[in-house]
CSV table of C-alpha atoms in Angstrom, one decimal:
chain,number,residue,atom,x,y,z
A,1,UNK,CA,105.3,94.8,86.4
A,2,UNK,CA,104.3,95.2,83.0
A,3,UNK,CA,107.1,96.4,80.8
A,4,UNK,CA,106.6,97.4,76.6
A,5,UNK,CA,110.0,95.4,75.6
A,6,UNK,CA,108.0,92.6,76.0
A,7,UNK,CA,106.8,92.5,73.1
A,8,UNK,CA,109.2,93.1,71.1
A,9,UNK,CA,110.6,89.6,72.7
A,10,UNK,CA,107.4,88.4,71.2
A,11,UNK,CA,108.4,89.9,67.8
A,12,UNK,CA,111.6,87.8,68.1
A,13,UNK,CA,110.1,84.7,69.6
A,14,UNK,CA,107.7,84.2,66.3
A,15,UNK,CA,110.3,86.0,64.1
A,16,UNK,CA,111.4,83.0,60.8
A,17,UNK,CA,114.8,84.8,61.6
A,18,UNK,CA,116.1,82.4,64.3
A,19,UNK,CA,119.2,84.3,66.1
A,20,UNK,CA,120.0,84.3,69.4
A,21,UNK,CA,118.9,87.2,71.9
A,22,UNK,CA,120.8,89.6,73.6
A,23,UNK,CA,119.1,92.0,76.3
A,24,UNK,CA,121.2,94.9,77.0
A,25,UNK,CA,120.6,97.1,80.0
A,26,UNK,CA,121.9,98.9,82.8
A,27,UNK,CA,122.0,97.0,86.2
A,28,UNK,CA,118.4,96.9,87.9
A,29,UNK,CA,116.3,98.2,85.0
A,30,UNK,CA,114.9,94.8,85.2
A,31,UNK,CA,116.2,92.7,82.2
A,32,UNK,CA,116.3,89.5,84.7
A,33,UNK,CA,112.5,89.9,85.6
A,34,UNK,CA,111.1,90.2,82.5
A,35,UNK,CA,113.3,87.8,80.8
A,36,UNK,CA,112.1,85.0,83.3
A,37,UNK,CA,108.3,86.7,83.1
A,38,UNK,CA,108.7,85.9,79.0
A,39,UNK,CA,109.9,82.4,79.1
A,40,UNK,CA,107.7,81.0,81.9
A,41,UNK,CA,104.8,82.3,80.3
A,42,UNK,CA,105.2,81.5,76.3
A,43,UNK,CA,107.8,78.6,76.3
A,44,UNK,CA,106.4,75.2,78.1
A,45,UNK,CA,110.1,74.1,78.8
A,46,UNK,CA,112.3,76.9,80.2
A,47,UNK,CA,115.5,76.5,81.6
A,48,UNK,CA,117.8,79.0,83.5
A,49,UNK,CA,121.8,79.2,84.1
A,50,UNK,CA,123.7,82.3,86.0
A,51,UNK,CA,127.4,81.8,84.8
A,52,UNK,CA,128.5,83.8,88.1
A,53,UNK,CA,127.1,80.4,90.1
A,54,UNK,CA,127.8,77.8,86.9
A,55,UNK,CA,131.2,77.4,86.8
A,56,UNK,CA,130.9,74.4,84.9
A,57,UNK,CA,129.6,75.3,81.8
A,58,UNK,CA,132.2,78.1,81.9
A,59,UNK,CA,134.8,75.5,82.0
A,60,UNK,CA,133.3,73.6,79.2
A,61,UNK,CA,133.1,76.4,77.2
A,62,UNK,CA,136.9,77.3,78.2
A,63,UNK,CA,138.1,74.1,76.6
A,64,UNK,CA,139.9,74.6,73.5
A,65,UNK,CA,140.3,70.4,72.9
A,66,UNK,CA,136.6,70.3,72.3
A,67,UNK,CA,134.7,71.1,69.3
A,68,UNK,CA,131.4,73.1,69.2
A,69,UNK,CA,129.0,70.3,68.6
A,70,UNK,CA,130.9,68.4,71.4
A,71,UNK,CA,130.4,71.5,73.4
A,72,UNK,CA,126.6,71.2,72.7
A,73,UNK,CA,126.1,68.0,73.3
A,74,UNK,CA,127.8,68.1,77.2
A,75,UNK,CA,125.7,71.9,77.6
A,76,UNK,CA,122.8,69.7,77.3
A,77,UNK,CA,124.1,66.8,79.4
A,78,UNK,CA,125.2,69.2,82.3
A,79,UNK,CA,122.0,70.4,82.0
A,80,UNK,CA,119.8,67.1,82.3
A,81,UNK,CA,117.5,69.8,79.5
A,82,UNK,CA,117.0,68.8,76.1
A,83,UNK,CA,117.1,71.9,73.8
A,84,UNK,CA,116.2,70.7,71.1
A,85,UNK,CA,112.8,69.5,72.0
A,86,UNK,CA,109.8,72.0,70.0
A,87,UNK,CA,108.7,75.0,72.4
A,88,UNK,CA,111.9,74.8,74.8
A,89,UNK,CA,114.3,78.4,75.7
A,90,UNK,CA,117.0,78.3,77.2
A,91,UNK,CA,117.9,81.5,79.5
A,92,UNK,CA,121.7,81.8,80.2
A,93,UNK,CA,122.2,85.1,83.1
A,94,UNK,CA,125.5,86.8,83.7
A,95,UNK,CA,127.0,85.7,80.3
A,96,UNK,CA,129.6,88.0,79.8
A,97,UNK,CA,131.4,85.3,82.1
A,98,UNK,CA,132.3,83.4,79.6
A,99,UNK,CA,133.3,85.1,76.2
A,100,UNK,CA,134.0,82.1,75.1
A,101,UNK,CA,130.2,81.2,75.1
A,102,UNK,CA,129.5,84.5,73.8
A,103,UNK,CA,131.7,83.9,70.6
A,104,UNK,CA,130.0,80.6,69.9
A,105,UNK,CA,126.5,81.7,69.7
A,106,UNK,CA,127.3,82.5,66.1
A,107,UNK,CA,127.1,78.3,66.4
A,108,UNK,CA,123.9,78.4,67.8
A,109,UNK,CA,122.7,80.4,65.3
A,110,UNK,CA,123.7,77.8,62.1
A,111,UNK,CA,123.6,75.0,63.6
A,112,UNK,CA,120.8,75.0,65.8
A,113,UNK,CA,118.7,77.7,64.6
A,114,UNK,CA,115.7,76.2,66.1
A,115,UNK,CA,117.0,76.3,69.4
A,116,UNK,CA,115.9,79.6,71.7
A,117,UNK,CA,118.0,81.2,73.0
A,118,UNK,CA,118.2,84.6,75.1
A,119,UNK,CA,121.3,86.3,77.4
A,120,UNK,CA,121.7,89.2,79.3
A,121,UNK,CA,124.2,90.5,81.9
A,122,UNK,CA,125.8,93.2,84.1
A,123,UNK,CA,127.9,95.2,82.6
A,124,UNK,CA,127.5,93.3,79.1
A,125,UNK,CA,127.8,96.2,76.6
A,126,UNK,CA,131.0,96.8,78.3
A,127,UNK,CA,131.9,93.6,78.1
A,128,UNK,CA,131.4,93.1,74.8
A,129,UNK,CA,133.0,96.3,73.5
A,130,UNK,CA,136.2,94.9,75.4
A,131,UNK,CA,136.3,91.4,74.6
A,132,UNK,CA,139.3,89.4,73.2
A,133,UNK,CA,137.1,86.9,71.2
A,134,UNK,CA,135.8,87.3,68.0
A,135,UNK,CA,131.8,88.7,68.6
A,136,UNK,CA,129.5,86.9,65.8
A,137,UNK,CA,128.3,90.2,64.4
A,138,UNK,CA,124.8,89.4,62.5
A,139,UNK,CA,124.7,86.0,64.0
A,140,UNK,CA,122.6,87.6,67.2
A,141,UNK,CA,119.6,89.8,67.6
A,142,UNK,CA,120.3,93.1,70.2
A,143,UNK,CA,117.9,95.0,72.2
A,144,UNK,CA,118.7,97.9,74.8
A,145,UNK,CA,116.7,98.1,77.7
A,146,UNK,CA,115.8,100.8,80.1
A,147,UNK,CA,114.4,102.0,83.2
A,148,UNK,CA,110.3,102.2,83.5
A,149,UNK,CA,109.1,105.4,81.4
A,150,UNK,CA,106.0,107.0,82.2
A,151,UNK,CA,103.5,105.1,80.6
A,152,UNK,CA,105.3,101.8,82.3
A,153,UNK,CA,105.1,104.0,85.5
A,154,UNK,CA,101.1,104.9,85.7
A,155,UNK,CA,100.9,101.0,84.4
A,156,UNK,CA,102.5,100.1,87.6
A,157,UNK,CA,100.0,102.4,89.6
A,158,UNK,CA,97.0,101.1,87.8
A,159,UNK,CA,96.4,104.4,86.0
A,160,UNK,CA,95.2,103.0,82.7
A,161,UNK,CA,91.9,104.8,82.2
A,162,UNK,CA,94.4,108.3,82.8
A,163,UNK,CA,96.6,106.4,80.3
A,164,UNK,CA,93.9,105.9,78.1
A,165,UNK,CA,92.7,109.7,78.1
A,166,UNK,CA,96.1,110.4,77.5
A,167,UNK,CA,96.4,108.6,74.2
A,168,UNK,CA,93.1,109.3,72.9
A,169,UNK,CA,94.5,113.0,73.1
A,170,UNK,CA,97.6,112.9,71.7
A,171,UNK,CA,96.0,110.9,69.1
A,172,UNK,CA,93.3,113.5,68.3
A,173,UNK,CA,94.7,117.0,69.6
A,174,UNK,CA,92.5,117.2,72.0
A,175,UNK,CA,92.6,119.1,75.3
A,176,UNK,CA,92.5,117.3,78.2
A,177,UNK,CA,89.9,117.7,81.2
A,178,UNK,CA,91.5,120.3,83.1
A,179,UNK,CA,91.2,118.2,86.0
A,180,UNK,CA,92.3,115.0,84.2
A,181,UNK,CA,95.2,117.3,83.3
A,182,UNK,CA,96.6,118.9,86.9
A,183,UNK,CA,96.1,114.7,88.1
A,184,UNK,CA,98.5,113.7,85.3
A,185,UNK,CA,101.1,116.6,85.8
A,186,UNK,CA,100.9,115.5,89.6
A,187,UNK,CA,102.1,112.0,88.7
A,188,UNK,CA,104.4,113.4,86.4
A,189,UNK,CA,106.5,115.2,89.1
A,190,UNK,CA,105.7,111.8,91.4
A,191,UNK,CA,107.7,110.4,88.3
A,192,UNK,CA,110.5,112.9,88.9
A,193,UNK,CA,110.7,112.1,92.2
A,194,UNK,CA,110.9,108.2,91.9
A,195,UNK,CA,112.4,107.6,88.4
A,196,UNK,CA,112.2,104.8,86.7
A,197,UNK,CA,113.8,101.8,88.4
A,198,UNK,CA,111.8,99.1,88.9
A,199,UNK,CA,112.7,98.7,92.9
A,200,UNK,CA,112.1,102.8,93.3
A,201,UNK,CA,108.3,102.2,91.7
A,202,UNK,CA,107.6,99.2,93.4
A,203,UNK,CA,108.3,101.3,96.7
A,204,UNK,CA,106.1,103.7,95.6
A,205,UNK,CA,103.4,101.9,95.3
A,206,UNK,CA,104.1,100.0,98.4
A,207,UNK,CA,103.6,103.3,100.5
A,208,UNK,CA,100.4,104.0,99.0
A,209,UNK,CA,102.0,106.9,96.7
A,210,UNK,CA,102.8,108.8,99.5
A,211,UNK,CA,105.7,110.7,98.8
A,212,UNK,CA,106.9,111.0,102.0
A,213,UNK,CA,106.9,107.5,103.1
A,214,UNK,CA,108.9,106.8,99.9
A,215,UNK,CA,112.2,105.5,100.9
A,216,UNK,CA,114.7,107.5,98.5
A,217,UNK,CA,117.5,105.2,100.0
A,218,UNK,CA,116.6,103.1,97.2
A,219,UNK,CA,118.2,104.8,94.5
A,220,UNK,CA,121.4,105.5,96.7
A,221,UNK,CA,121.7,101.8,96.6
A,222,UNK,CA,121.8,102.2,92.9
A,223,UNK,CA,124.1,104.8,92.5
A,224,UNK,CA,126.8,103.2,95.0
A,225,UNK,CA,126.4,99.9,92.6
A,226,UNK,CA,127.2,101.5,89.6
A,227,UNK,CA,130.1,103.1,91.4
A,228,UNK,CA,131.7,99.8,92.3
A,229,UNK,CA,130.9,98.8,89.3
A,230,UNK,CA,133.2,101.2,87.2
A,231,UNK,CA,135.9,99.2,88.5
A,232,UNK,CA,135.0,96.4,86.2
A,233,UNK,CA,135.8,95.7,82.9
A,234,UNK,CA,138.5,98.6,82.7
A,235,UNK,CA,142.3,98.6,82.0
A,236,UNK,CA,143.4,100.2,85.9
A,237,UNK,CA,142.5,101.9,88.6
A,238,UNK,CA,143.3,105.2,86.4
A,239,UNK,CA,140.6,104.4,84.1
A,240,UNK,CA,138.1,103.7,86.5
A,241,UNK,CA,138.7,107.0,88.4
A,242,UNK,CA,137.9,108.8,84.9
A,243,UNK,CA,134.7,106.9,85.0
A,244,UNK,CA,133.2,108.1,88.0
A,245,UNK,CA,134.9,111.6,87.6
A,246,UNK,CA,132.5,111.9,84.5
A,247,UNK,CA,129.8,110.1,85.6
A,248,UNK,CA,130.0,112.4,88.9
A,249,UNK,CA,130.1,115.6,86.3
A,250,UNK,CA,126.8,115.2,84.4
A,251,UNK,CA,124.3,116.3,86.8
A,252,UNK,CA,126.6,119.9,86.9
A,253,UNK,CA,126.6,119.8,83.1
A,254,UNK,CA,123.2,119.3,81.5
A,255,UNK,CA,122.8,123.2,82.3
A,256,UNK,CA,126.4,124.1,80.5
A,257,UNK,CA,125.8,127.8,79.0
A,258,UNK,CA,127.7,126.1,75.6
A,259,UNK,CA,125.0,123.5,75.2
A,260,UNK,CA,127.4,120.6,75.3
A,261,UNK,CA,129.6,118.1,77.2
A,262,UNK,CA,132.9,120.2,78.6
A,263,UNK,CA,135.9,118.2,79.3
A,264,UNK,CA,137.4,121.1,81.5
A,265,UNK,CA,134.7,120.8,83.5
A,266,UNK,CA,135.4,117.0,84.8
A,267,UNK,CA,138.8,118.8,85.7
A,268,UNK,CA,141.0,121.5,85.0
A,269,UNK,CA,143.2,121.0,81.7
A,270,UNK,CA,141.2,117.7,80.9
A,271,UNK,CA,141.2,116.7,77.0
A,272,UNK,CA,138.5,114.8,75.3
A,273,UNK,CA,141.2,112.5,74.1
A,274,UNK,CA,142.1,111.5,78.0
A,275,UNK,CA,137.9,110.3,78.3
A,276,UNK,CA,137.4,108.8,75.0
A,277,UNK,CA,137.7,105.2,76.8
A,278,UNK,CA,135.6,106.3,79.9
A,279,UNK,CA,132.9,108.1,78.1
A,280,UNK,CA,132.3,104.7,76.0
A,281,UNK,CA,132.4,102.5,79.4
A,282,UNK,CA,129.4,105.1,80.4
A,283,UNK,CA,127.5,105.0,77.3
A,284,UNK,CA,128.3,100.7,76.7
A,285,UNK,CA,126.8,100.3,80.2
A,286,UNK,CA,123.7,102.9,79.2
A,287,UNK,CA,124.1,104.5,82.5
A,288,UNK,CA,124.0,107.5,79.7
A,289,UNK,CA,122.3,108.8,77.3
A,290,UNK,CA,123.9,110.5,74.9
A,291,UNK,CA,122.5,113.6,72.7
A,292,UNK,CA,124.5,114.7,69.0
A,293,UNK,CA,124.5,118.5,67.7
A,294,UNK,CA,123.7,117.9,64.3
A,295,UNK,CA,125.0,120.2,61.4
A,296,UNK,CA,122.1,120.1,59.6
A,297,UNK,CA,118.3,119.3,60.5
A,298,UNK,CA,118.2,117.1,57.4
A,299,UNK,CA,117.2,114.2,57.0
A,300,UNK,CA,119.0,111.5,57.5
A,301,UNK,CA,120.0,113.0,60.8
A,302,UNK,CA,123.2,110.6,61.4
A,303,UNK,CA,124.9,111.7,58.4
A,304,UNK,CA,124.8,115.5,59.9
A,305,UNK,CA,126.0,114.3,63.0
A,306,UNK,CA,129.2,115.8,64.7
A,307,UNK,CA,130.7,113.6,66.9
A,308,UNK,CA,132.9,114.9,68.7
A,309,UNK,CA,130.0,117.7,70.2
A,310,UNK,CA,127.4,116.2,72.2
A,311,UNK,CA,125.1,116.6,75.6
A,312,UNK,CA,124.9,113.6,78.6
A,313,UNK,CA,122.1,113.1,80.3
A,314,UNK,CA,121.6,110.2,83.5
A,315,UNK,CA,119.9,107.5,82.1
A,316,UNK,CA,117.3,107.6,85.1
A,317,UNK,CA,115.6,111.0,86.5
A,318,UNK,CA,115.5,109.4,89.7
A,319,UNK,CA,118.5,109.2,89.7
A,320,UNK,CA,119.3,112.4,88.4
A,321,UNK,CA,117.1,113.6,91.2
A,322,UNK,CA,118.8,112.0,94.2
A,323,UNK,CA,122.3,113.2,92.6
A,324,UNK,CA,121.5,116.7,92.9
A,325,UNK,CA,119.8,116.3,96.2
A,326,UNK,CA,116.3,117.8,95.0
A,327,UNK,CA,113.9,118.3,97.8
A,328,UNK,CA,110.6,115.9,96.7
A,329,UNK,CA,109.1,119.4,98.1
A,330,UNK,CA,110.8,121.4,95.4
A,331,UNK,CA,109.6,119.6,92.8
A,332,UNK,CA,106.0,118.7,93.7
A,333,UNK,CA,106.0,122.8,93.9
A,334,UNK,CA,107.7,123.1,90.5
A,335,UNK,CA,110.2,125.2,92.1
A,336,UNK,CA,113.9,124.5,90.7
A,337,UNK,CA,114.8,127.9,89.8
A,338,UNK,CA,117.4,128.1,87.1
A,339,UNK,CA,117.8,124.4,86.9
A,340,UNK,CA,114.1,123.7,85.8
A,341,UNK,CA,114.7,123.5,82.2
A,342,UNK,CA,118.0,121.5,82.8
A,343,UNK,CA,116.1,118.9,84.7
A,344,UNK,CA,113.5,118.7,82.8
A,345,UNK,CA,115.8,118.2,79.6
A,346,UNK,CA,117.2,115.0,80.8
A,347,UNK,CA,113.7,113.6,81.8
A,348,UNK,CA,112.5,113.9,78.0
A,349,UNK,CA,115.9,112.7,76.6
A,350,UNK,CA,115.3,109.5,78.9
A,351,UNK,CA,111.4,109.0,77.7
A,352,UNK,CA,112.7,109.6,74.2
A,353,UNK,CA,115.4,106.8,74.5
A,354,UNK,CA,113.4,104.5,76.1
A,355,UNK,CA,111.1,104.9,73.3
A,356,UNK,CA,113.7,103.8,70.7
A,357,UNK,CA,114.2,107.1,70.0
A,358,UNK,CA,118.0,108.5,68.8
A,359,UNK,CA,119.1,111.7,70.9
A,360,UNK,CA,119.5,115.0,68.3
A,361,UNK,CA,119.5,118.5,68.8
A,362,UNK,CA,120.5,121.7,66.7
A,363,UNK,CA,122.2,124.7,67.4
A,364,UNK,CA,122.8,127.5,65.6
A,365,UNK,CA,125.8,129.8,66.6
A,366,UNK,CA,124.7,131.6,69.4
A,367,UNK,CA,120.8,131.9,67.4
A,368,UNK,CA,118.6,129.6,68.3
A,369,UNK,CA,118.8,125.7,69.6
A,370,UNK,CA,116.2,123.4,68.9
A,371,UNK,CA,116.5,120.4,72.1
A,372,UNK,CA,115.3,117.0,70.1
A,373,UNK,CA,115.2,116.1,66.8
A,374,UNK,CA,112.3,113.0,65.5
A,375,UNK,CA,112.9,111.9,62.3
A,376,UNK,CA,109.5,110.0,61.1
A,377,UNK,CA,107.6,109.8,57.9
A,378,UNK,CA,106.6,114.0,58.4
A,379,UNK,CA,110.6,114.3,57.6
A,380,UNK,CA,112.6,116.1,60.6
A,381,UNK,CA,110.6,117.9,63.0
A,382,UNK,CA,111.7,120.1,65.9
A,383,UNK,CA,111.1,119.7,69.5
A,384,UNK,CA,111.5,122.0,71.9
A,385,UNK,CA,111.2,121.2,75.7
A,386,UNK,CA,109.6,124.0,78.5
A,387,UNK,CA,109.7,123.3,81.6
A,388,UNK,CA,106.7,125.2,82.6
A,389,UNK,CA,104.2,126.9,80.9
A,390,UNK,CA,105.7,129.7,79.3
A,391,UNK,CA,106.3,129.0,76.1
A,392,UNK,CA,107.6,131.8,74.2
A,393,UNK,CA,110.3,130.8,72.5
A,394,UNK,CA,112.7,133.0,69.6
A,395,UNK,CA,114.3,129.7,68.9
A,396,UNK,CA,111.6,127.3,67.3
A,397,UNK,CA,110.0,130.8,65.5
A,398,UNK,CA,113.9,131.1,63.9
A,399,UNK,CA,113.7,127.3,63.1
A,400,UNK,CA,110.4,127.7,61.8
A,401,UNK,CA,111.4,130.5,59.3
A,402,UNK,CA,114.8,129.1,58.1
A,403,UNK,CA,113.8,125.5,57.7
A,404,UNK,CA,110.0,125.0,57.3
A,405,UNK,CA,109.0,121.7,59.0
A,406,UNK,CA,105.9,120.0,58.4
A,407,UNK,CA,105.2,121.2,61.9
A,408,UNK,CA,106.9,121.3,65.0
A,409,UNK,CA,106.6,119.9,68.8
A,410,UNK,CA,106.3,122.2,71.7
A,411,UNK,CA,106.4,120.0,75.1
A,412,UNK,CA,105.2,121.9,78.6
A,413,UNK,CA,103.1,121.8,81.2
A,414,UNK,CA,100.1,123.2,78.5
A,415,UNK,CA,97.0,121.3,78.1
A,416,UNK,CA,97.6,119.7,74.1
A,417,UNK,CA,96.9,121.4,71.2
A,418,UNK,CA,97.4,122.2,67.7
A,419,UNK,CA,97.5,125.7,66.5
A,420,UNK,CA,97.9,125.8,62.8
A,421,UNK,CA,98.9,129.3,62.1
A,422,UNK,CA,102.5,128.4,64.1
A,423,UNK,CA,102.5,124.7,63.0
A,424,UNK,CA,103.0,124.2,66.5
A,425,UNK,CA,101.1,121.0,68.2
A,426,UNK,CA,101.6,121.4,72.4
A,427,UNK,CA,102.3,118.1,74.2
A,428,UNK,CA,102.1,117.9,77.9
A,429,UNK,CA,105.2,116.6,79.4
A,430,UNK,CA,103.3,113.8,80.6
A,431,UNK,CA,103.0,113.0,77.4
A,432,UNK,CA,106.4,112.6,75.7
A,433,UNK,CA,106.4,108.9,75.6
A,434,UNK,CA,103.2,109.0,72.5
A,435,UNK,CA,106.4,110.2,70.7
A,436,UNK,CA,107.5,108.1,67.9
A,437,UNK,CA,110.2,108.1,65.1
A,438,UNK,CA,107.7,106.0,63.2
């Protein structure tokens, strides 16, 4: 399956910067697939190790007697793979084993800086948020990885002439056939349905995209994983009960009244101070996405951020999907009632975020709220999400007024367009993912 961080592995394979990678990613978005896709096909000498299976190098790296070029040298022995042979990479799974190894890529990275190297893990944001060694900040190159969004998803179908159209109207504010248009808000809501997971798409497509062959076991799986996975990497049981208790909560939450993340409503009397260690665990592992209420819709938007008010969203809305028990029926008939716009809300903030996109929304008091915030060379402009087509809307007119953007976003189920007396240019909600920052 073709996946977009690709290239960006590209960008750091012919990068003169030589660091060491680091995929980050929630379990199953498919970081070990495309990792192994990468090296096979643009190294000529490619080897793998899985530290859950190589207890070895574990040890070796345990030893305190040895130094790091010893350390090297016996890597390479153990391995029977010289790395420092020309167009060699060296793939090492399940790191956060060892955070021993971890600590001496900063090694790697001076003394070897011609050696590739690339890691990944379950669970290894957590990990590395909670390790005991020293991490060798600037010494390796990060990149966050998520599930499949929806251009990734009609890739996987073999929709690229629909993609194409797509682009060629966002690109041009142009409508869309009408027919083109009712296809690609059918696959949108298949998207809804399925998510983003890799194992969810490829079932999909194994049933011939029909929807009720699919087997939505798939994303139970998931869900119980990342359950039994809260246990890890936590200081008790306490803590890991806090986990899922806020994990458990989000789906009931994106549709709060207040327009953010309520600690009373994970349980009665709960303080923000009691979660602080379970909301990071969340958003380390990216099993969250997190939106901040900015201040002010200035520019730069992280200076205007106010931390401690905020919106989570389910990094998948698949996942989402199968949380709140949505009917596929109820959603191929756009028929979710008061939770449309709810629902819909989390599916943009996941297209945004898997777009490289940082999560921002405004909100006056008790005025107007704008749901997204881009920052990009047209200076801060305003996105507001509708889950249908009705898109009147008192909120982006007040925004409008008070702080004159360039132009502002509208996304709905409406055909594109531009209308230039509102400033307002309409982007299907197929569309979200031609949304930049750049």
């Amino acid at each position: 399956m073709y996946r977009k961080i690709y290239k960006k592995l590209l960008d750091w394979k012919n990068a003169d910067e030589r660091k060491p990678l680091m995929l980050l990613g929630a379990r199953q978005v498919g970081k070990t697939y495309i990792i192994e896709e990468f090296c096979k096909s643009e190294f000529s000498k490619f080897k793998k190790v899985n530290l859950f299976q190589d207890k070895q190098i574990v040890s070796l790296y345990q030893d305190a007697t040895l130094s790091s070029d010893e350390k090297y040298n016996y890597l390479k022995t153990l391995l029977e793979f010289d790395l420092d042979m020309p167009d060699t990479i060296l793939f090492i799974d399940e790191i956060q084993e060892c955070e021993e190894l971890i600590s001496e890529l900063k090694y790697f990275c001076e003394e070897h800086n011609s050696v590739k190297i690339i890691c990944a893990g379950s669970l290894l944001g957590v990990k590395l948020k909670r390790t005991k060694m020293s991490f060798p900040v600037g010494k390796v190159k990060m990149l966050s990885m998520y599930p499949m969004d929806f251009e990734e998803f009609l890739i996987a179908l073999n929709k690229k002439m629909l993609l194409d159209e797509i682009r060629n109207c966002f690109n041009n504010n142009k409508m869309m056939n009408e027919a083109l248009h009712n296809l690609a808000l059918t696959y949108y809501r298949y998207y809804l349905i399925c998510g983003g997971m890799p194992e969810s798409v490829k079932n999909f497509i194994s049933v011939n995209c029909d929807i009720v062959k699919y087997d939505s076991s798939i994303k139970k799986d998931i869900i119980e994983a990342y359950l039994k996975d809260m246990k890890k990497y936590v200081s008790n049981l306490n803590e890991a009960l806090k986990i899922e208790k806020v994990y458990n909560s989000i789906p009931k939450q994106i549709s709060n009244e207040s327009k953010k993340f309520q600690f009373s409503k994970i349980e009665k009397n709960a303080k923000s101070r009691d979660y602080e260690l379970p909301l990071d665990w969340l958003d380390a592992a990216l099993l969250v996405l997190a939106s901040y209420r900015v201040s002010l819709p200035e520019k730069p938007l992280a200076a205007y951020k106010e931390d401690d008010t905020f919106k989570l969203f389910i990094n998948d809305t698949g996942l989402l999907n199968y949380m709140l028990k949505i009917r596929p029926a109820d959603i191929l008939d756009d028929d979710l009632s008061l939770f449309k716009g709810a629902f819909v809300e989390n599916y943009v903030a996941s297209q945004l975020a898997a777009n490289g996109i940082d999560l921002y929304y405004w909100l006056s008091d008790g005025i107007a709220e704008i749901d997204f915030l881009l920052y990009n060379d047209d200076g801060i402009i305003p996105v507001e999400v509708k889950a249908a087509n009705n898109t009147q809307s008192k909120s982006l007119k007040t925004y409008m007024e008070k702080f004159k953007p360039k132009y502002a976003i509208r996304i709905s189920t409406k055909n594109f367009g531009y209308n230039a007396e509102t400033k307002i240019k309409s982007i299907p909600l197929y569309a979200v993912f031609c949304l930049k920052n750049d």
